[in-house]
Coordinates of C-alpha atoms in Angstrom, one line a residue:
Chain A
M1 CA 387.3 -101.4 130.6
N2 CA 390.8 -102.7 130.3
D3 CA 391.7 -104.1 133.7
K4 CA 395.4 -104.4 133.1
R5 CA 397.1 -101.0 132.8
V6 CA 400.4 -100.6 131.2
T7 CA 403.4 -99.5 133.2
N8 CA 406.7 -98.1 131.9
D9 CA 408.5 -101.3 132.9
D10 CA 406.1 -103.3 130.8
L11 CA 407.0 -101.2 127.8
K12 CA 410.7 -101.6 128.4
G13 CA 410.4 -105.3 127.6
G14 CA 408.0 -106.9 130.0
P15 CA 406.0 -110.0 129.0
A16 CA 403.6 -109.5 126.2
M17 CA 400.0 -108.8 127.3
E18 CA 397.7 -111.8 127.1
S19 CA 396.2 -111.8 123.7
A20 CA 392.5 -110.8 123.6
G21 CA 392.6 -109.5 120.0
T22 CA 394.6 -111.9 117.9
L23 CA 397.3 -110.8 115.5
D24 CA 397.6 -113.2 112.6
R25 CA 401.2 -114.3 112.4
V26 CA 400.4 -117.3 110.3
N27 CA 399.1 -115.3 107.3
L28 CA 402.0 -112.8 107.6
D29 CA 404.6 -115.6 107.5
R30 CA 402.9 -117.2 104.6
E31 CA 402.9 -113.9 102.7
L32 CA 406.6 -113.5 103.3
E33 CA 407.3 -117.1 102.2
L34 CA 405.5 -116.4 99.0
L35 CA 407.6 -113.3 98.5
A36 CA 410.7 -115.3 99.1
A37 CA 409.6 -118.0 96.7
D38 CA 409.0 -115.3 94.0
G39 CA 412.5 -114.0 94.5
F40 CA 411.7 -110.7 96.2
Y41 CA 412.4 -111.2 99.9
D42 CA 415.8 -112.2 101.1
G43 CA 414.6 -113.3 104.6
K44 CA 416.1 -110.3 106.4
R45 CA 415.5 -106.9 105.0
A46 CA 412.0 -105.4 105.4
L47 CA 412.7 -102.0 103.8
R48 CA 415.4 -100.7 101.5
V49 CA 415.5 -97.0 100.6
E50 CA 418.3 -95.9 98.3
G51 CA 419.0 -92.4 97.1
L52 CA 415.4 -91.4 97.5
T53 CA 414.6 -87.9 96.2
K54 CA 411.3 -86.1 95.8
R55 CA 410.9 -82.6 94.7
F56 CA 407.8 -80.3 94.8
P57 CA 407.2 -76.9 93.3
Q58 CA 407.9 -74.1 95.8
P59 CA 404.6 -72.8 97.1
E60 CA 405.7 -69.2 96.6
G61 CA 407.7 -69.9 93.5
K62 CA 406.8 -68.2 90.2
R63 CA 407.5 -69.4 86.7
R64 CA 410.1 -67.5 84.8
G65 CA 408.4 -68.1 81.5
F66 CA 405.2 -69.7 80.2
W67 CA 406.9 -73.0 79.3
R68 CA 409.2 -73.0 82.3
R69 CA 408.3 -75.0 85.5
R70 CA 407.9 -73.3 88.8
P71 CA 411.1 -73.5 90.9
R72 CA 411.2 -76.7 93.0
F73 CA 412.6 -77.7 96.4
A74 CA 413.7 -81.2 97.5
A75 CA 411.4 -82.6 100.2
L76 CA 413.7 -85.6 100.2
A77 CA 417.2 -85.4 99.0
G78 CA 419.0 -88.7 98.4
V79 CA 417.7 -90.5 101.5
T80 CA 419.3 -93.9 102.1
F81 CA 418.6 -96.4 104.9
A82 CA 417.5 -100.0 105.5
V83 CA 415.2 -101.6 108.1
E84 CA 415.5 -105.2 109.1
K85 CA 412.5 -107.5 109.6
N86 CA 410.9 -107.2 113.0
E87 CA 412.7 -103.9 113.7
I88 CA 411.0 -100.8 115.0
F89 CA 412.7 -97.9 113.2
G90 CA 412.0 -94.4 114.2
L91 CA 412.3 -91.2 112.1
I92 CA 412.4 -87.9 113.9
G93 CA 412.8 -84.4 112.5
M94 CA 411.3 -81.0 112.5
N95 CA 408.0 -80.2 110.9
G96 CA 408.4 -80.2 107.1
S97 CA 411.6 -82.3 107.3
G98 CA 410.2 -84.9 104.9
K99 CA 408.9 -87.6 107.2
S100 CA 405.4 -87.6 105.9
T101 CA 406.6 -87.5 102.3
L102 CA 408.7 -90.6 102.9
I103 CA 405.7 -92.4 104.5
R104 CA 403.5 -91.4 101.5
I105 CA 406.1 -92.8 99.1
L106 CA 406.2 -96.1 101.1
S107 CA 402.4 -96.2 101.1
T108 CA 402.5 -96.0 97.2
L109 CA 400.6 -92.6 97.4
L110 CA 403.5 -90.6 96.0
A111 CA 405.9 -91.5 93.2
P112 CA 409.6 -90.8 93.9
D113 CA 411.6 -88.7 91.4
E114 CA 414.8 -90.6 91.9
G115 CA 416.1 -93.5 93.9
E116 CA 414.7 -96.9 94.8
V117 CA 412.4 -98.1 97.5
E118 CA 411.7 -101.8 98.2
V119 CA 409.3 -103.2 100.8
F120 CA 410.3 -106.9 101.5
G121 CA 412.1 -106.7 98.1
V122 CA 409.1 -105.4 96.2
D123 CA 409.7 -102.2 94.4
V124 CA 407.1 -99.5 95.3
T125 CA 407.1 -98.0 91.8
R126 CA 407.2 -101.1 89.7
N127 CA 404.8 -103.2 91.8
P128 CA 402.7 -101.0 94.0
A129 CA 399.8 -103.4 94.1
R130 CA 402.0 -106.1 95.8
V131 CA 403.4 -103.5 98.2
R132 CA 399.9 -102.5 99.3
E133 CA 399.2 -106.1 100.4
L134 CA 402.2 -105.8 102.8
I135 CA 401.6 -102.4 104.4
N136 CA 399.1 -100.4 106.5
R137 CA 399.4 -96.9 107.8
V138 CA 398.2 -94.8 110.6
A139 CA 398.3 -91.1 109.6
V140 CA 398.5 -88.2 112.0
D141 CA 394.9 -87.3 111.2
A142 CA 392.8 -90.4 111.3
A143 CA 390.8 -90.7 108.0
F144 CA 387.3 -91.9 108.6
F145 CA 383.8 -91.4 107.2
K146 CA 382.8 -89.2 110.1
V147 CA 379.1 -89.7 109.8
L148 CA 379.5 -93.5 109.9
S149 CA 379.9 -95.3 113.2
G150 CA 383.3 -96.7 114.3
S151 CA 382.0 -100.2 113.6
E152 CA 380.8 -99.3 110.1
N153 CA 384.2 -97.8 109.3
L154 CA 385.9 -100.9 110.6
R155 CA 383.6 -103.1 108.6
Y156 CA 384.4 -101.2 105.5
A157 CA 388.1 -101.5 106.2
S158 CA 387.8 -105.2 106.8
R159 CA 386.3 -105.6 103.3
L160 CA 389.2 -103.7 101.7
Y161 CA 391.7 -105.9 103.4
G162 CA 389.8 -109.1 102.6
L163 CA 388.7 -110.1 106.1
W164 CA 385.3 -111.7 106.8
P165 CA 383.1 -109.5 109.0
Q166 CA 382.9 -112.1 111.8
E167 CA 386.7 -112.6 111.9
A168 CA 387.3 -108.8 111.7
R169 CA 384.8 -108.1 114.5
G170 CA 386.6 -110.6 116.8
R171 CA 390.0 -109.0 116.0
Y172 CA 389.0 -105.4 116.4
N173 CA 387.0 -105.8 119.6
G174 CA 389.9 -107.6 121.2
L175 CA 392.4 -105.1 120.0
L176 CA 390.3 -102.2 121.2
R177 CA 390.0 -103.7 124.7
R178 CA 393.8 -103.9 124.8
I179 CA 394.1 -100.2 124.3
G180 CA 391.4 -99.3 126.8
F181 CA 388.6 -98.5 124.3
E182 CA 385.2 -99.8 125.2
P183 CA 383.8 -101.6 122.0
K184 CA 380.3 -100.3 122.8
R185 CA 381.5 -96.8 121.8
L186 CA 381.9 -98.2 118.2
K187 CA 378.2 -97.7 117.7
D188 CA 378.7 -93.9 117.9
Q189 CA 379.4 -91.9 114.8
V190 CA 383.1 -91.1 114.5
K191 CA 382.4 -87.4 114.5
S192 CA 381.2 -87.8 118.1
L193 CA 384.4 -89.5 119.2
S194 CA 387.3 -87.5 120.7
R195 CA 390.5 -87.1 118.8
G196 CA 392.2 -89.6 121.0
E197 CA 389.4 -92.1 120.6
R198 CA 389.5 -91.7 116.8
Q199 CA 393.2 -92.2 116.8
K200 CA 392.8 -95.5 118.8
V201 CA 390.2 -96.8 116.3
A202 CA 392.6 -95.8 113.5
V203 CA 395.5 -97.7 115.2
V204 CA 393.2 -100.8 115.6
R205 CA 392.1 -100.5 112.0
A206 CA 395.7 -100.7 110.8
F207 CA 396.6 -103.5 113.3
M208 CA 393.5 -105.6 112.3
S209 CA 395.0 -106.4 108.9
T210 CA 398.3 -107.6 110.5
P211 CA 400.6 -105.8 108.0
A212 CA 404.1 -107.0 107.4
L213 CA 405.2 -103.3 107.5
L214 CA 403.3 -100.9 109.6
L215 CA 403.8 -97.2 108.9
L216 CA 403.0 -95.1 111.9
D217 CA 403.0 -91.3 111.2
E218 CA 402.7 -89.7 114.6
P219 CA 400.2 -92.3 115.9
T220 CA 400.0 -91.1 119.4
T221 CA 399.4 -87.4 118.7
G222 CA 396.4 -86.3 120.6
L223 CA 396.4 -89.2 123.1
D224 CA 396.5 -88.8 126.8
P225 CA 399.5 -90.2 128.6
R226 CA 397.7 -93.5 129.6
S227 CA 396.3 -94.1 126.1
K228 CA 399.7 -93.2 124.7
R229 CA 401.3 -96.0 126.8
E230 CA 398.6 -98.4 125.8
V231 CA 399.1 -97.8 122.1
Q232 CA 402.9 -98.0 122.5
R233 CA 402.4 -101.3 124.3
L234 CA 400.3 -102.6 121.4
I235 CA 402.9 -101.6 118.9
R236 CA 405.5 -103.7 120.8
D237 CA 403.1 -106.6 121.2
M238 CA 402.4 -106.4 117.5
R239 CA 406.1 -106.8 116.8
A240 CA 406.4 -109.6 119.3
E241 CA 403.3 -111.6 118.4
A242 CA 402.9 -111.0 114.6
G243 CA 406.5 -110.3 113.6
T244 CA 405.5 -106.9 112.2
T245 CA 408.2 -104.4 111.2
V246 CA 407.4 -100.8 112.2
L247 CA 408.4 -97.5 110.7
L248 CA 407.5 -94.8 113.2
T249 CA 407.6 -91.0 112.9
T250 CA 407.1 -89.0 116.0
H251 CA 407.8 -85.7 117.7
D252 CA 407.7 -87.4 121.1
M253 CA 411.3 -88.0 122.0
E254 CA 410.4 -90.2 125.0
E255 CA 408.3 -92.4 122.7
A256 CA 411.1 -92.7 120.1
E257 CA 413.5 -93.8 122.8
R258 CA 411.1 -96.2 124.4
L259 CA 409.9 -97.9 121.2
C260 CA 412.6 -97.7 118.6
D261 CA 415.5 -100.1 118.1
R262 CA 417.1 -97.5 115.8
I263 CA 416.3 -93.9 115.0
G264 CA 417.1 -91.8 112.0
I265 CA 417.1 -88.0 112.0
L266 CA 415.7 -86.3 109.0
H267 CA 416.5 -82.7 108.4
E268 CA 415.5 -80.6 105.4
G269 CA 415.0 -83.8 103.4
R270 CA 418.4 -85.3 104.3
L271 CA 418.9 -88.3 106.6
I272 CA 421.6 -86.8 108.9
T273 CA 422.3 -89.8 111.1
V274 CA 421.1 -93.2 112.2
G275 CA 421.8 -95.1 115.3
T276 CA 420.3 -96.8 118.4
P277 CA 419.0 -94.3 121.0
A278 CA 422.0 -95.0 123.2
E279 CA 424.4 -94.4 120.3
L280 CA 422.7 -91.1 119.4
E281 CA 422.8 -89.9 123.0
R282 CA 426.5 -90.7 123.2
R283 CA 427.2 -88.8 120.0
A284 CA 425.1 -85.8 121.1
G285 CA 426.7 -85.5 124.6
G286 CA 430.0 -84.0 125.3
P287 CA 432.8 -85.9 127.2
G288 CA 431.3 -87.2 130.4
E289 CA 428.0 -85.5 129.6
A290 CA 424.7 -87.5 129.5
A291 CA 422.5 -86.4 126.7
T292 CA 418.8 -87.0 126.3
M293 CA 416.9 -87.7 123.1
E294 CA 415.7 -84.1 123.2
D295 CA 419.4 -83.1 123.2
V296 CA 420.0 -85.4 120.3
F297 CA 417.1 -83.8 118.4
L298 CA 418.3 -80.3 119.1
K299 CA 421.9 -81.0 118.3
F300 CA 421.3 -82.7 114.9
T301 CA 418.5 -80.4 113.7
G302 CA 420.1 -77.2 115.0
A303 CA 421.9 -74.5 113.1
E304 CA 425.1 -75.0 115.0
W305 CA 425.5 -78.6 113.9
L306 CA 424.6 -77.8 110.3
A307 CA 427.2 -75.0 110.3
D308 CA 429.9 -77.5 111.5
E309 CA 428.7 -80.0 108.8
N310 CA 429.1 -77.3 106.1
G311 CA 432.5 -76.4 107.4
G312 CA 431.3 -73.0 108.8
Chain B
M1 CA 396.1 -116.9 95.5
S2 CA 394.1 -118.8 92.9
I3 CA 392.2 -116.8 90.3
N4 CA 388.8 -117.8 91.8
V5 CA 389.8 -116.7 95.3
R6 CA 391.3 -113.4 93.9
A7 CA 388.1 -112.7 91.9
L8 CA 386.0 -113.5 95.0
R9 CA 388.0 -111.1 97.0
E10 CA 387.8 -108.3 94.5
F11 CA 384.0 -108.9 94.3
W12 CA 383.9 -108.8 98.1
C13 CA 385.7 -105.4 98.0
S14 CA 383.4 -104.0 95.3
V15 CA 380.4 -104.9 97.5
G16 CA 382.2 -103.1 100.3
F17 CA 382.2 -99.9 98.3
A18 CA 378.6 -100.2 97.5
E19 CA 377.7 -101.1 101.1
R20 CA 379.6 -98.1 102.4
N21 CA 377.8 -95.7 100.0
F22 CA 374.4 -97.1 101.1
M23 CA 375.4 -96.6 104.7
L24 CA 376.3 -93.0 103.9
V25 CA 372.9 -92.5 102.2
K26 CA 371.2 -93.8 105.4
R27 CA 373.2 -91.2 107.4
Y28 CA 372.3 -88.4 105.1
A29 CA 368.6 -89.5 104.9
G30 CA 367.3 -85.9 105.2
W31 CA 369.3 -84.8 102.2
E32 CA 368.2 -87.8 100.2
A33 CA 364.6 -86.9 100.9
V34 CA 365.3 -83.4 99.7
F35 CA 367.0 -84.6 96.5
L36 CA 364.2 -87.2 95.7
T37 CA 361.5 -84.6 96.3
Y38 CA 363.3 -82.1 94.0
T39 CA 363.7 -84.6 91.2
I40 CA 360.0 -85.7 91.5
V41 CA 358.7 -82.2 91.5
S42 CA 361.0 -81.3 88.6
A43 CA 359.6 -84.2 86.5
L44 CA 356.0 -83.2 87.4
T45 CA 356.5 -79.6 86.4
I46 CA 358.0 -80.7 83.1
G47 CA 355.1 -83.1 82.6
L48 CA 352.7 -80.3 83.2
I49 CA 354.0 -78.5 80.1
G50 CA 352.6 -81.4 78.2
V51 CA 349.3 -81.3 80.1
A52 CA 349.0 -77.6 79.1
T53 CA 349.1 -78.5 75.4
G54 CA 346.4 -81.2 76.0
D55 CA 348.6 -83.8 74.3
Q56 CA 348.8 -87.0 76.5
R57 CA 351.6 -88.4 74.3
L58 CA 353.7 -85.3 74.9
V59 CA 353.2 -85.7 78.7
L60 CA 354.6 -89.3 78.5
Y61 CA 357.4 -88.1 76.1
L62 CA 358.4 -85.5 78.7
V63 CA 358.1 -87.8 81.7
I64 CA 360.3 -90.4 80.0
G65 CA 362.9 -87.7 79.3
A66 CA 362.8 -86.5 83.0
V67 CA 362.9 -90.0 84.5
L68 CA 365.6 -91.4 82.2
W69 CA 367.7 -88.3 82.5
G70 CA 367.3 -88.7 86.3
Y71 CA 368.7 -92.2 86.1
L72 CA 371.5 -91.5 83.7
S73 CA 372.7 -88.4 85.6
I74 CA 372.7 -90.3 88.9
L75 CA 374.8 -93.0 87.2
F76 CA 377.2 -90.5 85.8
H77 CA 377.3 -88.3 88.9
E78 CA 377.8 -91.0 91.4
V79 CA 380.7 -92.6 89.5
S80 CA 382.3 -89.3 88.5
E81 CA 382.0 -87.8 92.0
C82 CA 383.2 -90.9 93.9
I83 CA 386.8 -89.4 94.1
A84 CA 385.6 -85.9 94.9
W85 CA 383.5 -87.3 97.7
E86 CA 386.4 -89.2 99.3
R87 CA 388.6 -86.2 99.0
W88 CA 385.9 -84.2 100.9
E89 CA 385.6 -86.8 103.6
G90 CA 389.4 -87.0 103.9
T91 CA 389.6 -90.8 103.2
L92 CA 391.1 -90.7 99.7
E93 CA 394.6 -91.6 100.7
Y94 CA 393.3 -94.4 102.9
T95 CA 391.3 -96.0 100.1
F96 CA 394.1 -95.5 97.5
M97 CA 396.6 -97.3 99.9
A98 CA 394.4 -100.3 100.4
P99 CA 395.1 -103.5 98.5
V100 CA 392.2 -103.1 96.1
K101 CA 392.4 -102.8 92.3
R102 CA 391.3 -99.4 91.1
F103 CA 388.9 -101.1 88.7
T104 CA 387.2 -102.9 91.7
Q105 CA 386.8 -99.6 93.5
L106 CA 385.2 -97.9 90.5
M107 CA 383.0 -100.9 89.8
G108 CA 381.9 -101.0 93.4
N109 CA 380.8 -97.4 93.0
A110 CA 379.1 -98.2 89.7
L111 CA 377.2 -101.1 91.4
Y112 CA 375.9 -98.7 93.9
A113 CA 375.1 -96.0 91.3
I114 CA 373.0 -98.5 89.2
T115 CA 371.1 -99.8 92.2
Y116 CA 370.5 -96.4 93.7
G117 CA 369.6 -94.9 90.3
L118 CA 367.1 -97.6 89.6
V119 CA 365.4 -97.1 92.9
R120 CA 365.2 -93.3 92.5
A121 CA 364.0 -93.5 88.9
G122 CA 361.4 -96.2 89.9
V123 CA 359.9 -94.0 92.6
Q124 CA 360.0 -91.0 90.2
L125 CA 358.2 -92.9 87.5
L126 CA 355.6 -94.3 89.9
V127 CA 354.7 -90.8 91.2
C128 CA 354.5 -89.4 87.7
A129 CA 352.3 -92.2 86.5
L130 CA 349.9 -91.7 89.4
F131 CA 350.0 -87.9 89.1
F132 CA 349.3 -87.8 85.4
G133 CA 347.2 -90.9 85.2
I134 CA 349.5 -92.3 82.6
S135 CA 348.8 -95.7 81.2
L136 CA 351.9 -97.6 80.3
A137 CA 349.9 -100.6 78.8
G138 CA 351.1 -100.0 75.3
G139 CA 354.8 -100.0 76.1
N140 CA 357.2 -102.8 75.4
F141 CA 359.0 -103.3 78.7
L142 CA 361.4 -106.0 77.6
T143 CA 362.8 -103.5 75.1
A144 CA 362.8 -100.7 77.7
A145 CA 364.7 -102.9 80.2
V146 CA 367.4 -103.8 77.6
V147 CA 367.8 -100.2 76.6
L148 CA 368.2 -99.2 80.3
V149 CA 370.9 -101.8 80.9
V150 CA 372.8 -101.2 77.7
S151 CA 372.7 -97.4 78.0
S152 CA 374.2 -97.7 81.5
L153 CA 377.5 -98.8 79.9
P154 CA 378.6 -95.6 78.1
F155 CA 377.5 -93.5 81.0
L156 CA 379.7 -95.5 83.4
G157 CA 382.6 -95.0 80.9
M158 CA 382.0 -91.3 80.8
G159 CA 381.7 -91.2 84.6
L160 CA 385.0 -93.1 85.0
A161 CA 386.8 -90.6 82.7
C162 CA 385.4 -87.7 84.7
A163 CA 386.1 -89.2 88.1
V164 CA 389.8 -88.4 87.5
L165 CA 389.1 -84.6 87.2
P166 CA 389.0 -84.0 91.0
L167 CA 392.4 -85.7 91.2
L168 CA 393.8 -83.3 88.6
S169 CA 392.4 -80.2 90.1
R170 CA 391.0 -80.2 93.6
E171 CA 388.9 -77.1 93.2
R172 CA 387.9 -77.2 89.5
G173 CA 387.5 -81.0 89.0
S174 CA 384.0 -81.2 90.2
Q175 CA 383.0 -78.0 88.4
A176 CA 384.2 -79.4 85.1
T177 CA 382.2 -82.6 85.7
H178 CA 379.0 -80.6 86.2
I179 CA 379.6 -78.6 83.0
F180 CA 380.1 -81.8 81.0
Q181 CA 376.9 -83.2 82.4
A182 CA 375.0 -80.0 81.5
L183 CA 376.3 -80.2 78.0
I184 CA 374.9 -83.7 77.6
L185 CA 371.6 -82.5 78.9
L186 CA 371.5 -79.7 76.3
V187 CA 372.5 -81.8 73.2
S188 CA 370.8 -85.2 73.8
G189 CA 367.1 -84.3 73.3
V190 CA 366.0 -85.0 76.9
Y191 CA 362.8 -82.8 76.6
Y192 CA 362.8 -82.2 72.8
D193 CA 363.8 -83.8 69.5
V194 CA 367.4 -83.1 68.7
T195 CA 366.3 -81.7 65.3
V196 CA 365.3 -78.4 67.0
L197 CA 368.9 -77.8 68.0
P198 CA 370.9 -75.2 66.1
S199 CA 372.7 -76.8 63.3
W200 CA 376.1 -76.1 64.9
L201 CA 375.1 -78.1 68.0
Q202 CA 373.6 -81.1 66.1
P203 CA 377.0 -82.9 65.6
L204 CA 377.3 -83.0 69.4
S205 CA 373.9 -84.8 69.7
V206 CA 375.2 -87.4 67.3
V207 CA 378.2 -88.3 69.6
S208 CA 376.1 -88.2 72.8
P209 CA 375.0 -91.7 73.9
A210 CA 372.0 -90.2 75.7
T211 CA 370.5 -89.3 72.3
Y212 CA 370.2 -93.0 71.4
T213 CA 369.1 -94.0 74.8
L214 CA 366.2 -91.5 74.8
R215 CA 365.3 -92.4 71.2
A216 CA 365.2 -96.1 71.9
M217 CA 363.4 -95.7 75.2
R218 CA 360.7 -93.5 73.8
A219 CA 360.2 -95.9 70.9
A220 CA 359.8 -98.8 73.4
V221 CA 357.4 -97.1 75.8
L222 CA 355.4 -94.8 73.5
D223 CA 355.2 -97.0 70.5
G224 CA 355.7 -100.4 72.0
V225 CA 358.4 -101.4 69.5
G226 CA 360.4 -104.7 69.9
L227 CA 364.1 -105.1 70.2
A228 CA 364.5 -105.6 66.4
D229 CA 363.3 -102.0 65.8
V230 CA 365.9 -100.4 68.0
T231 CA 368.9 -102.6 67.0
T232 CA 370.8 -99.6 65.5
E233 CA 370.5 -97.6 68.8
L234 CA 371.4 -100.7 70.9
W235 CA 374.5 -101.4 68.8
I236 CA 375.6 -97.8 69.1
L237 CA 375.2 -97.9 72.8
V238 CA 377.0 -101.3 73.1
V239 CA 379.9 -100.1 71.0
S240 CA 380.2 -96.8 72.8
G241 CA 380.1 -98.7 76.2
V242 CA 382.8 -101.1 75.0
V243 CA 384.9 -98.1 73.9
L244 CA 384.2 -95.7 76.7
I245 CA 384.6 -98.0 79.8
P246 CA 388.2 -99.0 79.0
A247 CA 389.0 -95.5 77.7
G248 CA 387.5 -94.0 80.9
F249 CA 389.4 -96.4 83.0
A250 CA 392.6 -95.6 81.1
C251 CA 392.1 -91.9 81.7
F252 CA 391.6 -92.5 85.4
V253 CA 394.8 -94.6 85.6
L254 CA 396.8 -91.9 83.8
G255 CA 395.4 -89.2 86.0
E256 CA 396.1 -91.2 89.1
R257 CA 399.7 -91.7 88.0
W258 CA 400.1 -87.9 87.4
A259 CA 398.5 -87.2 90.8
K260 CA 401.0 -89.5 92.5
K261 CA 403.9 -87.8 90.7
T262 CA 402.8 -84.3 91.7
G263 CA 401.4 -85.1 95.1
K264 CA 397.8 -84.2 94.3
L265 CA 396.4 -87.1 96.4
K266 CA 397.4 -85.4 99.6
I267 CA 394.9 -83.3 101.4
E268 CA 397.3 -81.6 103.9
G269 CA 400.4 -82.3 105.9

């Protein structure tokens, strides 16, 4: 088992844990150099989202005529923001606010209706294959072949990401130890692992490929407090060791504050505000009042704030 | 990345898909035994119709139909269902997000389907030969092997085109694939000569690649003909493969684009 447990102080910027599982910074840097040489990457900006809009048919909506489309709603409405290289950028918002839609667009799984999205200068619509070489994602529900063992799933993933089995095994065993997962458990079928254990394997599967942009869609959901801290620690280590940029969505306000350099609040498909956790807390609190991230969330996603915003 | 390294990486990925499918077969070994038993028993019962007529040539005619249809339908089914399968497992988004060309993914599944189909058809043929005491001594196996390889091409193409159906409709995609497969079974002369079909169905037998596969395979095994005698059938199969594989892949790419526009890849959330 992992002999060094993670403390809150460690997470707030203590020295990086000694590397048992290696994160491949060399390959990542080389990839970015190639992108710069090809005229895509400007050396600073990891992600640029400009006027991003995505509409879906309303689930309850009915057509008003045979040739008419069902009424649509905007899951994302003109979202604009940018993330610098090596930044951990958080997105928080209520359920259905558009966070997962945004992550799916960045993952090239969904085509935007309007707007532009660039990952290290590469447009996700025009050049999705190149974007896929730069990203990896942990979804809220870990996707595995559940009758296969953890190691069989990781072996399959290593093939998809062009890693040799020997190299991949070394990486994932080391990474698993770092988050307190005994590699022996990898022999078990995924269906026999707990939700938390599956989530840990999913996190390691994404980290194993050392992506330039890591998309984390509620990665610690279902983890116990200790495991949560260990995964959070690994995310910070990944940024420090490999130079990875992270886009994180979460409902855990403490996690958002602890991990993110900046946080954006998404509400009903619109990006309402962006700032560092301290800035947001200042904005949410009244004069001489100390606000928490939870207060920030409630203020910016509450009816009261929206009424003010609409001049009501 | 140089072209050679890229090609090696794509090949490595396609092997990964085939390997994953074989690992799944191993895990579902019980069901595999059930499917194999069912297809063997099915071939035996069909062969027994020939035994009842006392015509040994008819027995072999029917067994060739059963075994060859077993192989072709595995080929078609495994490729056309590879997307439905991933949707069922919940891994579709993960696979589609990976840095792998869609062609590589589909070819990896095709590689698995060919290997798996040959093993299953081989076992089926062996059991039938022992059960009916069939002698295959008069057959031309070089011709049979070439027919088998060439006939795989159009079936892969049709499988690729049908693989997109589960992307277009989560519920009805697989159902449509099965209906298409049943239609080929009806019109291609698997257990009878296509001339017995009603005249309004006969045009469909002309456009089904399975018609030419069965005709050429029966000529090779029953009559021992050489390659020169089945040139017409082979050309038709080659041309239909050359047309159907790119056409099937194009259908898949268009369907994938549409699914990404409408959000059909998503399972939930």
